[in-house]
PDB file of C-alpha atoms and ligand atoms in Angstrom:
ATOM      1  CA  UNK A   1      33.672   4.575   5.902  1.00 89.00           C
ATOM      2  CA  UNK A   2      30.756   3.887   8.208  1.00 97.00           C
ATOM      3  CA  UNK A   3      27.715   2.685   6.512  1.00 98.00           C
ATOM      4  CA  UNK A   4      25.490   5.618   7.342  1.00 98.00           C
ATOM      5  CA  UNK A   5      28.230   8.092   6.159  1.00 98.00           C
ATOM      6  CA  UNK A   6      28.266   6.082   2.761  1.00 98.00           C
ATOM      7  CA  UNK A   7      24.469   6.133   2.629  1.00 98.00           C
ATOM      8  CA  UNK A   8      24.448  10.063   2.942  1.00 98.00           C
ATOM      9  CA  UNK A   9      27.424  10.270   0.431  1.00 98.00           C
ATOM     10  CA  UNK A  10      25.456   8.090  -2.032  1.00 98.00           C
ATOM     11  CA  UNK A  11      22.229  10.169  -1.680  1.00 98.00           C
ATOM     12  CA  UNK A  12      24.168  13.475  -2.298  1.00 98.00           C
ATOM     13  CA  UNK A  13      25.763  11.864  -5.407  1.00 98.00           C
ATOM     14  CA  UNK A  14      22.306  10.508  -6.283  1.00 97.00           C
ATOM     15  CA  UNK A  15      23.787   7.033  -6.864  1.00 98.00           C
ATOM     16  CA  UNK A  16      21.073   6.129  -4.408  1.00 98.00           C
ATOM     17  CA  UNK A  17      17.753   7.552  -5.601  1.00 98.00           C
ATOM     18  CA  UNK A  18      14.978   8.249  -3.488  1.00 98.00           C
ATOM     19  CA  UNK A  19      11.515   7.464  -5.120  1.00 98.00           C
ATOM     20  CA  UNK A  20       8.154   8.738  -3.459  1.00 98.00           C
ATOM     21  CA  UNK A  21       5.723   5.846  -3.709  1.00 99.00           C
ATOM     22  CA  UNK A  22       3.082   8.024  -1.944  1.00 98.00           C
ATOM     23  CA  UNK A  23      -0.256   9.379  -3.493  1.00 98.00           C
ATOM     24  CA  UNK A  24      -1.074  12.932  -2.574  1.00 97.00           C
ATOM     25  CA  UNK A  25      -3.544  13.111   0.332  1.00 98.00           C
ATOM     26  CA  UNK A  26      -6.332  15.405  -0.561  1.00 98.00           C
ATOM     27  CA  UNK A  27     -10.146  15.657  -0.865  1.00 98.00           C
ATOM     28  CA  UNK A  28     -10.187  14.005  -4.175  1.00 97.00           C
ATOM     29  CA  UNK A  29      -7.980  10.939  -2.778  1.00 98.00           C
ATOM     30  CA  UNK A  30      -9.987   7.799  -3.866  1.00 98.00           C
ATOM     31  CA  UNK A  31     -11.604   5.835  -0.925  1.00 97.00           C
ATOM     32  CA  UNK A  32     -12.959   2.282  -0.957  1.00 97.00           C
ATOM     33  CA  UNK A  33     -16.656   2.155  -1.111  1.00 95.00           C
ATOM     34  CA  UNK A  34     -18.281  -1.152   0.506  1.00 92.00           C
ATOM     35  CA  UNK A  35     -21.880  -2.067  -0.321  1.00 87.00           C
ATOM     36  CA  UNK A  36     -24.669  -1.726   2.190  1.00 88.00           C
ATOM     37  CA  UNK A  37     -24.997  -2.727   4.904  1.00 92.00           C
ATOM     38  CA  UNK A  38     -21.216  -2.045   5.659  1.00 94.00           C
ATOM     39  CA  UNK A  39     -19.948   1.159   7.090  1.00 96.00           C
ATOM     40  CA  UNK A  40     -17.669   3.258   5.013  1.00 97.00           C
ATOM     41  CA  UNK A  41     -14.699   5.450   5.306  1.00 97.00           C
ATOM     42  CA  UNK A  42     -14.864   9.242   4.897  1.00 96.00           C
ATOM     43  CA  UNK A  43     -12.766  11.307   2.376  1.00 96.00           C
ATOM     44  CA  UNK A  44      -9.895  13.232   3.594  1.00 98.00           C
ATOM     45  CA  UNK A  45     -10.461  16.996   4.235  1.00 98.00           C
ATOM     46  CA  UNK A  46      -8.715  20.011   5.787  1.00 98.00           C
ATOM     47  CA  UNK A  47     -10.345  22.339   8.175  1.00 98.00           C
ATOM     48  CA  UNK A  48      -8.560  25.701   8.383  1.00 98.00           C
ATOM     49  CA  UNK A  49      -7.781  26.895  11.920  1.00 99.00           C
ATOM     50  CA  UNK A  50      -6.090  30.187  10.910  1.00 98.00           C
ATOM     51  CA  UNK A  51      -4.280  31.583   7.792  1.00 98.00           C
ATOM     52  CA  UNK A  52      -2.223  34.616   8.909  1.00 98.00           C
ATOM     53  CA  UNK A  53      -5.656  36.279   9.847  1.00 98.00           C
ATOM     54  CA  UNK A  54      -7.526  37.216  12.911  1.00 98.00           C
ATOM     55  CA  UNK A  55      -7.440  33.618  14.173  1.00 98.00           C
ATOM     56  CA  UNK A  56      -3.762  33.549  14.175  1.00 98.00           C
ATOM     57  CA  UNK A  57      -1.826  36.511  12.444  1.00 98.00           C
ATOM     58  CA  UNK A  58       1.493  34.931  11.889  1.00 98.00           C
ATOM     59  CA  UNK A  59       0.602  31.154  11.337  1.00 98.00           C
ATOM     60  CA  UNK A  60      -1.318  28.908   9.057  1.00 99.00           C
ATOM     61  CA  UNK A  61      -2.571  25.524  10.255  1.00 98.00           C
ATOM     62  CA  UNK A  62      -5.530  23.078   9.635  1.00 98.00           C
ATOM     63  CA  UNK A  63      -7.188  20.305  11.350  1.00 98.00           C
ATOM     64  CA  UNK A  64      -7.550  17.140   9.330  1.00 98.00           C
ATOM     65  CA  UNK A  65     -10.334  14.654   8.920  1.00 98.00           C
ATOM     66  CA  UNK A  66      -9.422  11.253   7.441  1.00 98.00           C
ATOM     67  CA  UNK A  67      -9.983   7.514   7.799  1.00 98.00           C
ATOM     68  CA  UNK A  68      -7.190   5.309   8.778  1.00 98.00           C
ATOM     69  CA  UNK A  69      -7.312   3.538   5.407  1.00 98.00           C
ATOM     70  CA  UNK A  70      -7.309   6.537   2.926  1.00 98.00           C
ATOM     71  CA  UNK A  71      -4.897   7.023   0.079  1.00 98.00           C
ATOM     72  CA  UNK A  72      -1.447   5.470   0.628  1.00 98.00           C
ATOM     73  CA  UNK A  73      -1.802   3.474   3.718  1.00 98.00           C
ATOM     74  CA  UNK A  74      -0.646   0.725   5.913  1.00 99.00           C
ATOM     75  CA  UNK A  75      -2.874  -2.110   7.092  1.00 99.00           C
ATOM     76  CA  UNK A  76      -1.927  -3.458  10.560  1.00 99.00           C
ATOM     77  CA  UNK A  77      -2.766  -7.174  11.476  1.00 99.00           C
ATOM     78  CA  UNK A  78      -5.585  -5.882  13.912  1.00 99.00           C
ATOM     79  CA  UNK A  79      -7.544  -4.551  10.842  1.00 98.00           C
ATOM     80  CA  UNK A  80      -8.896  -8.086  10.312  1.00 98.00           C
ATOM     81  CA  UNK A  81     -10.803 -10.323  12.477  1.00 98.00           C
ATOM     82  CA  UNK A  82      -8.274 -12.977  11.685  1.00 98.00           C
ATOM     83  CA  UNK A  83      -5.523 -10.800  13.090  1.00 98.00           C
ATOM     84  CA  UNK A  84      -7.713  -9.401  15.986  1.00 98.00           C
ATOM     85  CA  UNK A  85      -4.820 -10.562  18.588  1.00 98.00           C
ATOM     86  CA  UNK A  86      -2.144  -9.168  16.563  1.00 98.00           C
ATOM     87  CA  UNK A  87      -0.355  -5.732  16.351  1.00 99.00           C
ATOM     88  CA  UNK A  88      -2.218  -2.547  16.134  1.00 99.00           C
ATOM     89  CA  UNK A  89      -0.604   0.157  13.835  1.00 99.00           C
ATOM     90  CA  UNK A  90       1.371   1.651  16.908  1.00 99.00           C
ATOM     91  CA  UNK A  91       2.602  -1.860  17.903  1.00 99.00           C
ATOM     92  CA  UNK A  92       4.387  -2.533  14.534  1.00 99.00           C
ATOM     93  CA  UNK A  93       8.053  -2.511  15.230  1.00 98.00           C
ATOM     94  CA  UNK A  94      10.058   0.411  13.931  1.00 98.00           C
ATOM     95  CA  UNK A  95      12.621  -1.894  12.515  1.00 98.00           C
ATOM     96  CA  UNK A  96       9.921  -3.508  10.288  1.00 98.00           C
ATOM     97  CA  UNK A  97       9.350  -0.076   8.686  1.00 98.00           C
ATOM     98  CA  UNK A  98      12.636  -0.347   6.636  1.00 98.00           C
ATOM     99  CA  UNK A  99      12.701  -3.526   4.528  1.00 99.00           C
ATOM    100  CA  UNK A 100      13.740  -4.767   1.250  1.00 99.00           C
ATOM    101  CA  UNK A 101      11.210  -4.764  -1.636  1.00 99.00           C
ATOM    102  CA  UNK A 102      10.710  -6.577  -4.908  1.00 99.00           C
ATOM    103  CA  UNK A 103       8.367  -5.529  -7.816  1.00 99.00           C
ATOM    104  CA  UNK A 104       6.384  -7.936  -9.931  1.00 99.00           C
ATOM    105  CA  UNK A 105       4.920  -6.191 -12.929  1.00 98.00           C
ATOM    106  CA  UNK A 106       1.452  -7.523 -14.140  1.00 98.00           C
ATOM    107  CA  UNK A 107       0.446  -4.085 -15.709  1.00 98.00           C
ATOM    108  CA  UNK A 108      -0.044  -5.605 -19.052  1.00 98.00           C
ATOM    109  CA  UNK A 109      -2.270  -8.467 -17.764  1.00 98.00           C
ATOM    110  CA  UNK A 110      -4.201  -5.939 -15.536  1.00 98.00           C
ATOM    111  CA  UNK A 111      -4.630  -3.636 -18.640  1.00 98.00           C
ATOM    112  CA  UNK A 112      -6.041  -6.543 -20.689  1.00 98.00           C
ATOM    113  CA  UNK A 113      -8.245  -7.889 -17.805  1.00 98.00           C
ATOM    114  CA  UNK A 114      -9.139  -5.685 -14.851  1.00 98.00           C
ATOM    115  CA  UNK A 115     -10.251  -8.694 -12.848  1.00 98.00           C
ATOM    116  CA  UNK A 116      -6.687 -10.153 -13.215  1.00 98.00           C
ATOM    117  CA  UNK A 117      -5.484 -12.299 -10.228  1.00 98.00           C
ATOM    118  CA  UNK A 118      -2.140 -13.110  -9.115  1.00 98.00           C
ATOM    119  CA  UNK A 119      -1.439 -16.825  -8.866  1.00 98.00           C
ATOM    120  CA  UNK A 120       1.325 -18.727  -7.064  1.00 98.00           C
ATOM    121  CA  UNK A 121       2.551 -19.914 -10.415  1.00 98.00           C
ATOM    122  CA  UNK A 122       3.185 -16.298 -11.489  1.00 98.00           C
ATOM    123  CA  UNK A 123       5.379 -15.800  -8.357  1.00 98.00           C
ATOM    124  CA  UNK A 124       7.309 -19.064  -8.990  1.00 98.00           C
ATOM    125  CA  UNK A 125       7.855 -17.982 -12.572  1.00 98.00           C
ATOM    126  CA  UNK A 126       9.241 -14.688 -11.358  1.00 98.00           C
ATOM    127  CA  UNK A 127      11.365 -16.380  -8.776  1.00 98.00           C
ATOM    128  CA  UNK A 128      13.014 -18.536 -11.429  1.00 98.00           C
ATOM    129  CA  UNK A 129      14.229 -15.140 -13.105  1.00 98.00           C
ATOM    130  CA  UNK A 130      14.872 -12.989 -10.274  1.00 98.00           C
ATOM    131  CA  UNK A 131      15.647 -15.220  -7.072  1.00 98.00           C
ATOM    132  CA  UNK A 132      13.628 -15.900  -4.120  1.00 98.00           C
ATOM    133  CA  UNK A 133      11.122 -13.204  -2.543  1.00 98.00           C
ATOM    134  CA  UNK A 134      12.994 -11.404   0.293  1.00 98.00           C
ATOM    135  CA  UNK A 135      12.919 -12.707   3.704  1.00 98.00           C
ATOM    136  CA  UNK A 136      10.989 -10.045   5.843  1.00 98.00           C
ATOM    137  CA  UNK A 137      10.552  -7.763   2.805  1.00 99.00           C
ATOM    138  CA  UNK A 138       7.708  -6.584   0.692  1.00 99.00           C
ATOM    139  CA  UNK A 139       6.296  -7.867  -2.522  1.00 99.00           C
ATOM    140  CA  UNK A 140       5.130  -4.862  -4.470  1.00 99.00           C
ATOM    141  CA  UNK A 141       2.367  -5.851  -6.988  1.00 99.00           C
ATOM    142  CA  UNK A 142       2.565  -3.358 -10.016  1.00 98.00           C
ATOM    143  CA  UNK A 143      -0.592  -3.425 -12.088  1.00 98.00           C
ATOM    144  CA  UNK A 144      -0.568   0.117 -13.661  1.00 98.00           C
ATOM    145  CA  UNK A 145      -3.446   1.159 -11.613  1.00 98.00           C
ATOM    146  CA  UNK A 146      -1.653   4.228 -10.225  1.00 98.00           C
ATOM    147  CA  UNK A 147      -2.450   6.211 -13.465  1.00 98.00           C
ATOM    148  CA  UNK A 148      -5.968   6.036 -12.433  1.00 98.00           C
ATOM    149  CA  UNK A 149      -5.573   7.361  -8.948  1.00 95.00           C
ATOM    150  CA  UNK A 150      -6.701  11.059  -9.837  1.00 92.00           C
ATOM    151  CA  UNK A 151     -10.172   9.801 -10.484  1.00 95.00           C
ATOM    152  CA  UNK A 152     -12.244   7.930  -7.882  1.00 96.00           C
ATOM    153  CA  UNK A 153     -14.388   6.525 -10.635  1.00 97.00           C
ATOM    154  CA  UNK A 154     -11.704   5.149 -12.844  1.00 98.00           C
ATOM    155  CA  UNK A 155      -9.713   3.939  -9.698  1.00 98.00           C
ATOM    156  CA  UNK A 156     -12.611   1.964  -8.195  1.00 98.00           C
ATOM    157  CA  UNK A 157     -13.761   0.850 -11.803  1.00 98.00           C
ATOM    158  CA  UNK A 158     -17.254  -0.202 -10.663  1.00 97.00           C
ATOM    159  CA  UNK A 159     -19.960  -1.376 -12.839  1.00 96.00           C
ATOM    160  CA  UNK A 160     -23.428  -2.806 -11.934  1.00 93.00           C
ATOM    161  CA  UNK A 161     -21.465  -6.005 -10.801  1.00 92.00           C
ATOM    162  CA  UNK A 162     -19.344  -3.874  -8.407  1.00 94.00           C
ATOM    163  CA  UNK A 163     -15.677  -2.822  -8.491  1.00 97.00           C
ATOM    164  CA  UNK A 164     -13.215  -4.477 -10.928  1.00 98.00           C
ATOM    165  CA  UNK A 165      -9.545  -4.055 -10.009  1.00 98.00           C
ATOM    166  CA  UNK A 166      -6.786  -6.506 -10.114  1.00 98.00           C
ATOM    167  CA  UNK A 167      -5.737  -8.664  -6.964  1.00 98.00           C
ATOM    168  CA  UNK A 168      -4.786 -11.965  -5.801  1.00 98.00           C
ATOM    169  CA  UNK A 169      -6.473 -15.475  -5.886  1.00 98.00           C
ATOM    170  CA  UNK A 170      -7.506 -17.196  -2.640  1.00 98.00           C
ATOM    171  CA  UNK A 171      -4.944 -19.794  -2.987  1.00 98.00           C
ATOM    172  CA  UNK A 172      -2.274 -17.292  -3.582  1.00 98.00           C
ATOM    173  CA  UNK A 173      -3.266 -15.232  -0.516  1.00 98.00           C
ATOM    174  CA  UNK A 174      -2.840 -18.285   1.588  1.00 98.00           C
ATOM    175  CA  UNK A 175       0.453 -18.995   0.106  1.00 98.00           C
ATOM    176  CA  UNK A 176       1.840 -15.337   0.559  1.00 98.00           C
ATOM    177  CA  UNK A 177       0.749 -15.615   4.216  1.00 98.00           C
ATOM    178  CA  UNK A 178       1.864 -18.938   5.161  1.00 98.00           C
ATOM    179  CA  UNK A 179       4.571 -20.176   2.677  1.00 98.00           C
ATOM    180  CA  UNK A 180       6.411 -16.914   1.528  1.00 98.00           C
ATOM    181  CA  UNK A 181       9.063 -15.256   3.795  1.00 98.00           C
ATOM    182  CA  UNK A 182       7.457 -11.904   3.332  1.00 99.00           C
ATOM    183  CA  UNK A 183       6.873  -9.171   5.709  1.00 98.00           C
ATOM    184  CA  UNK A 184       3.973  -7.664   3.704  1.00 99.00           C
ATOM    185  CA  UNK A 185       2.278  -7.126   0.394  1.00 99.00           C
ATOM    186  CA  UNK A 186       1.917  -3.797  -1.411  1.00 99.00           C
ATOM    187  CA  UNK A 187      -0.425  -2.739  -4.212  1.00 99.00           C
ATOM    188  CA  UNK A 188      -1.408   0.320  -6.430  1.00 98.00           C
ATOM    189  CA  UNK A 189      -5.215  -0.210  -5.867  1.00 98.00           C
ATOM    190  CA  UNK A 190      -7.529   0.858  -3.261  1.00 98.00           C
ATOM    191  CA  UNK A 191      -6.937  -2.369  -1.125  1.00 98.00           C
ATOM    192  CA  UNK A 192      -4.941  -5.424  -1.196  1.00 98.00           C
ATOM    193  CA  UNK A 193      -7.733  -7.431  -2.287  1.00 98.00           C
ATOM    194  CA  UNK A 194      -9.173  -7.706  -5.635  1.00 98.00           C
ATOM    195  CA  UNK A 195     -12.304  -5.564  -6.598  1.00 97.00           C
ATOM    196  CA  UNK A 196     -14.453  -8.627  -6.648  1.00 96.00           C
ATOM    197  CA  UNK A 197     -12.976 -10.173  -3.574  1.00 97.00           C
ATOM    198  CA  UNK A 198     -16.144  -9.557  -1.588  1.00 94.00           C
ATOM    199  CA  UNK A 199     -17.570 -12.526  -3.537  1.00 94.00           C
ATOM    200  CA  UNK A 200     -14.535 -14.904  -2.873  1.00 97.00           C
ATOM    201  CA  UNK A 201     -14.500 -17.807  -0.324  1.00 97.00           C
ATOM    202  CA  UNK A 202     -13.456 -16.370   2.025  1.00 97.00           C
ATOM    203  CA  UNK A 203     -14.357 -12.869   1.287  1.00 96.00           C
ATOM    204  CA  UNK A 204     -11.115 -10.498   1.125  1.00 98.00           C
ATOM    205  CA  UNK A 205      -8.694 -13.457   1.330  1.00 98.00           C
ATOM    206  CA  UNK A 206      -5.699 -11.215   1.131  1.00 98.00           C
ATOM    207  CA  UNK A 207      -6.648  -9.381   4.190  1.00 98.00           C
ATOM    208  CA  UNK A 208      -7.935 -12.469   5.973  1.00 98.00           C
ATOM    209  CA  UNK A 209      -4.776 -14.549   5.283  1.00 98.00           C
ATOM    210  CA  UNK A 210      -1.895 -12.000   5.443  1.00 98.00           C
ATOM    211  CA  UNK A 211      -3.159 -10.034   8.471  1.00 99.00           C
ATOM    212  CA  UNK A 212      -4.163 -13.229  10.125  1.00 98.00           C
ATOM    213  CA  UNK A 213      -0.607 -14.430   9.779  1.00 98.00           C
ATOM    214  CA  UNK A 214       0.691 -11.110  11.289  1.00 98.00           C
ATOM    215  CA  UNK A 215       1.996  -9.716   8.006  1.00 99.00           C
ATOM    216  CA  UNK A 216       1.090  -6.166   6.798  1.00 99.00           C
ATOM    217  CA  UNK A 217      -0.503  -4.540   3.731  1.00 99.00           C
ATOM    218  CA  UNK A 218       0.258  -1.327   1.724  1.00 98.00           C
ATOM    219  CA  UNK A 219      -2.111   0.332  -0.616  1.00 98.00           C
ATOM    220  CA  UNK A 220      -2.464   2.869  -3.332  1.00 98.00           C
ATOM    221  CA  UNK A 221       1.358   3.010  -4.064  1.00 98.00           C
ATOM    222  CA  UNK A 222       2.592   4.983  -6.972  1.00 98.00           C
ATOM    223  CA  UNK A 223       5.752   4.980  -9.146  1.00 98.00           C
ATOM    224  CA  UNK A 224       6.344   1.437  -8.787  1.00 98.00           C
ATOM    225  CA  UNK A 225       7.510   1.590 -12.477  1.00 98.00           C
ATOM    226  CA  UNK A 226      10.620   3.478 -11.317  1.00 98.00           C
ATOM    227  CA  UNK A 227      11.671   0.559  -9.102  1.00 98.00           C
ATOM    228  CA  UNK A 228      13.983  -2.422 -10.263  1.00 98.00           C
ATOM    229  CA  UNK A 229      12.693  -5.971  -9.858  1.00 98.00           C
ATOM    230  CA  UNK A 230      14.967  -6.480  -6.857  1.00 98.00           C
ATOM    231  CA  UNK A 231      17.256  -4.337  -4.754  1.00 98.00           C
ATOM    232  CA  UNK A 232      15.129  -1.426  -3.642  1.00 99.00           C
ATOM    233  CA  UNK A 233      14.692  -0.801   0.121  1.00 99.00           C
ATOM    234  CA  UNK A 234      11.186   0.487   1.141  1.00 99.00           C
ATOM    235  CA  UNK A 235      10.704   2.960   4.108  1.00 99.00           C
ATOM    236  CA  UNK A 236       6.979   3.204   5.346  1.00 98.00           C
ATOM    237  CA  UNK A 237       5.937   5.728   7.869  1.00 98.00           C
ATOM    238  CA  UNK A 238       2.486   5.132   9.331  1.00 98.00           C
ATOM    239  CA  UNK A 239       1.450   7.224  12.191  1.00 98.00           C
ATOM    240  CA  UNK A 240       1.516   5.523  15.733  1.00 98.00           C
ATOM    241  CA  UNK A 241      -2.252   5.801  16.210  1.00 98.00           C
ATOM    242  CA  UNK A 242      -2.658   4.111  19.569  1.00 98.00           C
ATOM    243  CA  UNK A 243      -5.004   1.027  18.986  1.00 98.00           C
ATOM    244  CA  UNK A 244      -5.362   2.011  15.319  1.00 99.00           C
ATOM    245  CA  UNK A 245      -6.171  -0.483  12.541  1.00 99.00           C
ATOM    246  CA  UNK A 246      -3.761   1.426  10.026  1.00 98.00           C
ATOM    247  CA  UNK A 247      -2.741   4.718   9.024  1.00 98.00           C
ATOM    248  CA  UNK A 248      -2.237   6.963   5.975  1.00 98.00           C
ATOM    249  CA  UNK A 249       1.420   6.509   5.436  1.00 98.00           C
ATOM    250  CA  UNK A 250       4.496   7.985   3.531  1.00 98.00           C
ATOM    251  CA  UNK A 251       6.106   5.357   1.651  1.00 99.00           C
ATOM    252  CA  UNK A 252       9.570   6.137  -0.123  1.00 98.00           C
ATOM    253  CA  UNK A 253      12.114   3.747  -1.841  1.00 99.00           C
ATOM    254  CA  UNK A 254      15.751   3.968  -2.068  1.00 98.00           C
ATOM    255  CA  UNK A 255      17.222   2.638  -5.535  1.00 98.00           C
ATOM    256  CA  UNK A 256      20.809   2.272  -6.158  1.00 98.00           C
ATOM    257  CA  UNK A 257      22.242   2.997  -9.483  1.00 97.00           C
ATOM    258  CA  UNK A 258      25.538   1.675 -10.026  1.00 87.00           C
TER     259      UNK A 258
HETATM  260  C1  23J B 301     -12.510  -2.854   4.986  1.00 96.83           C
HETATM  261  C2  23J B 301     -13.209  -3.731   4.482  1.00 96.83           C
HETATM  262  C3  23J B 301     -12.773  -4.365   3.182  1.00 96.83           C
HETATM  263  C4  23J B 301     -11.523  -3.876   2.618  1.00 96.83           C
HETATM  264  C5  23J B 301     -10.904  -2.896   3.279  1.00 96.83           C
HETATM  265  C6  23J B 301     -11.421  -2.372   4.507  1.00 96.83           C
HETATM  266  C7  23J B 301      -9.503  -2.275   2.609  1.00 96.83           C
HETATM  267  O1  23J B 301      -9.226  -2.478   1.579  1.00 96.83           O
HETATM  268  C8  23J B 301      -8.623  -1.486   3.346  1.00 96.83           C
HETATM  269  O2  23J B 301      -8.416  -0.496   3.151  1.00 96.83           O
HETATM  270  O3  23J B 301      -8.008  -2.214   4.352  1.00 96.83           O
HETATM  271  S1  23J B 301     -11.088  -4.589   1.097  1.00 96.83           S
HETATM  272 MN1   MN B 302      -6.530  -0.738   4.517  1.00 96.83          MN
END
């Protein structure tokens, strides 16, 4: 059978399951908050145009207002100054939007320490159990943070010292960017960098290194607990915003049950 016919048959039989990794996009969707003097993104909102009324008797529709980096979203290389000559979101080749994904679970570490940082040795340890990271694929970093995503306060977890959410060390960010075969790095938190990464040297090393290397970011993913450590296929659907730095994104995974 042609592979696509096999795929459709497997989807019908649910031997291939479709898992939605996307957070609901609504006014309450958490957004990152940068300290002064930096600019900030606005929350998502709907403005009703008509709803079966005088403004449009048979139709309901809205305008939307959103930042590019709201909710589950895709970071293009041009988002960071290190990637300023790289792809904008519309230039990301469509064949990169379907790629293998592995899941590294550090939810118990992040529960014990919200400032937990992924290190190269954690990845080496994972590889010794599960094999190499996928060439041209995603590393999805599970931290359990998705359960907080219905509350901006719990999700950002800020104190007087700023936000406290798990992330990646400077060295690990550089390794992911330059030594790993990955296409991109996906997280459950509001950004690919740790909450405290504004104080790292360099600041926001995950953004700086990965986007500078032409790699991609995916944020605020949900349901990573439903994916196997290896073998899932991730389909990401950012909008092709001409010149855009990123986009809210539908992220779904295909998982085979044998
Ligand atoms: C701008 C500045 C810092 C950060 C971010 C955006 C993000 O996390 C983002 O959504 O790309 S850390
Ligand atoms: Mn972003």
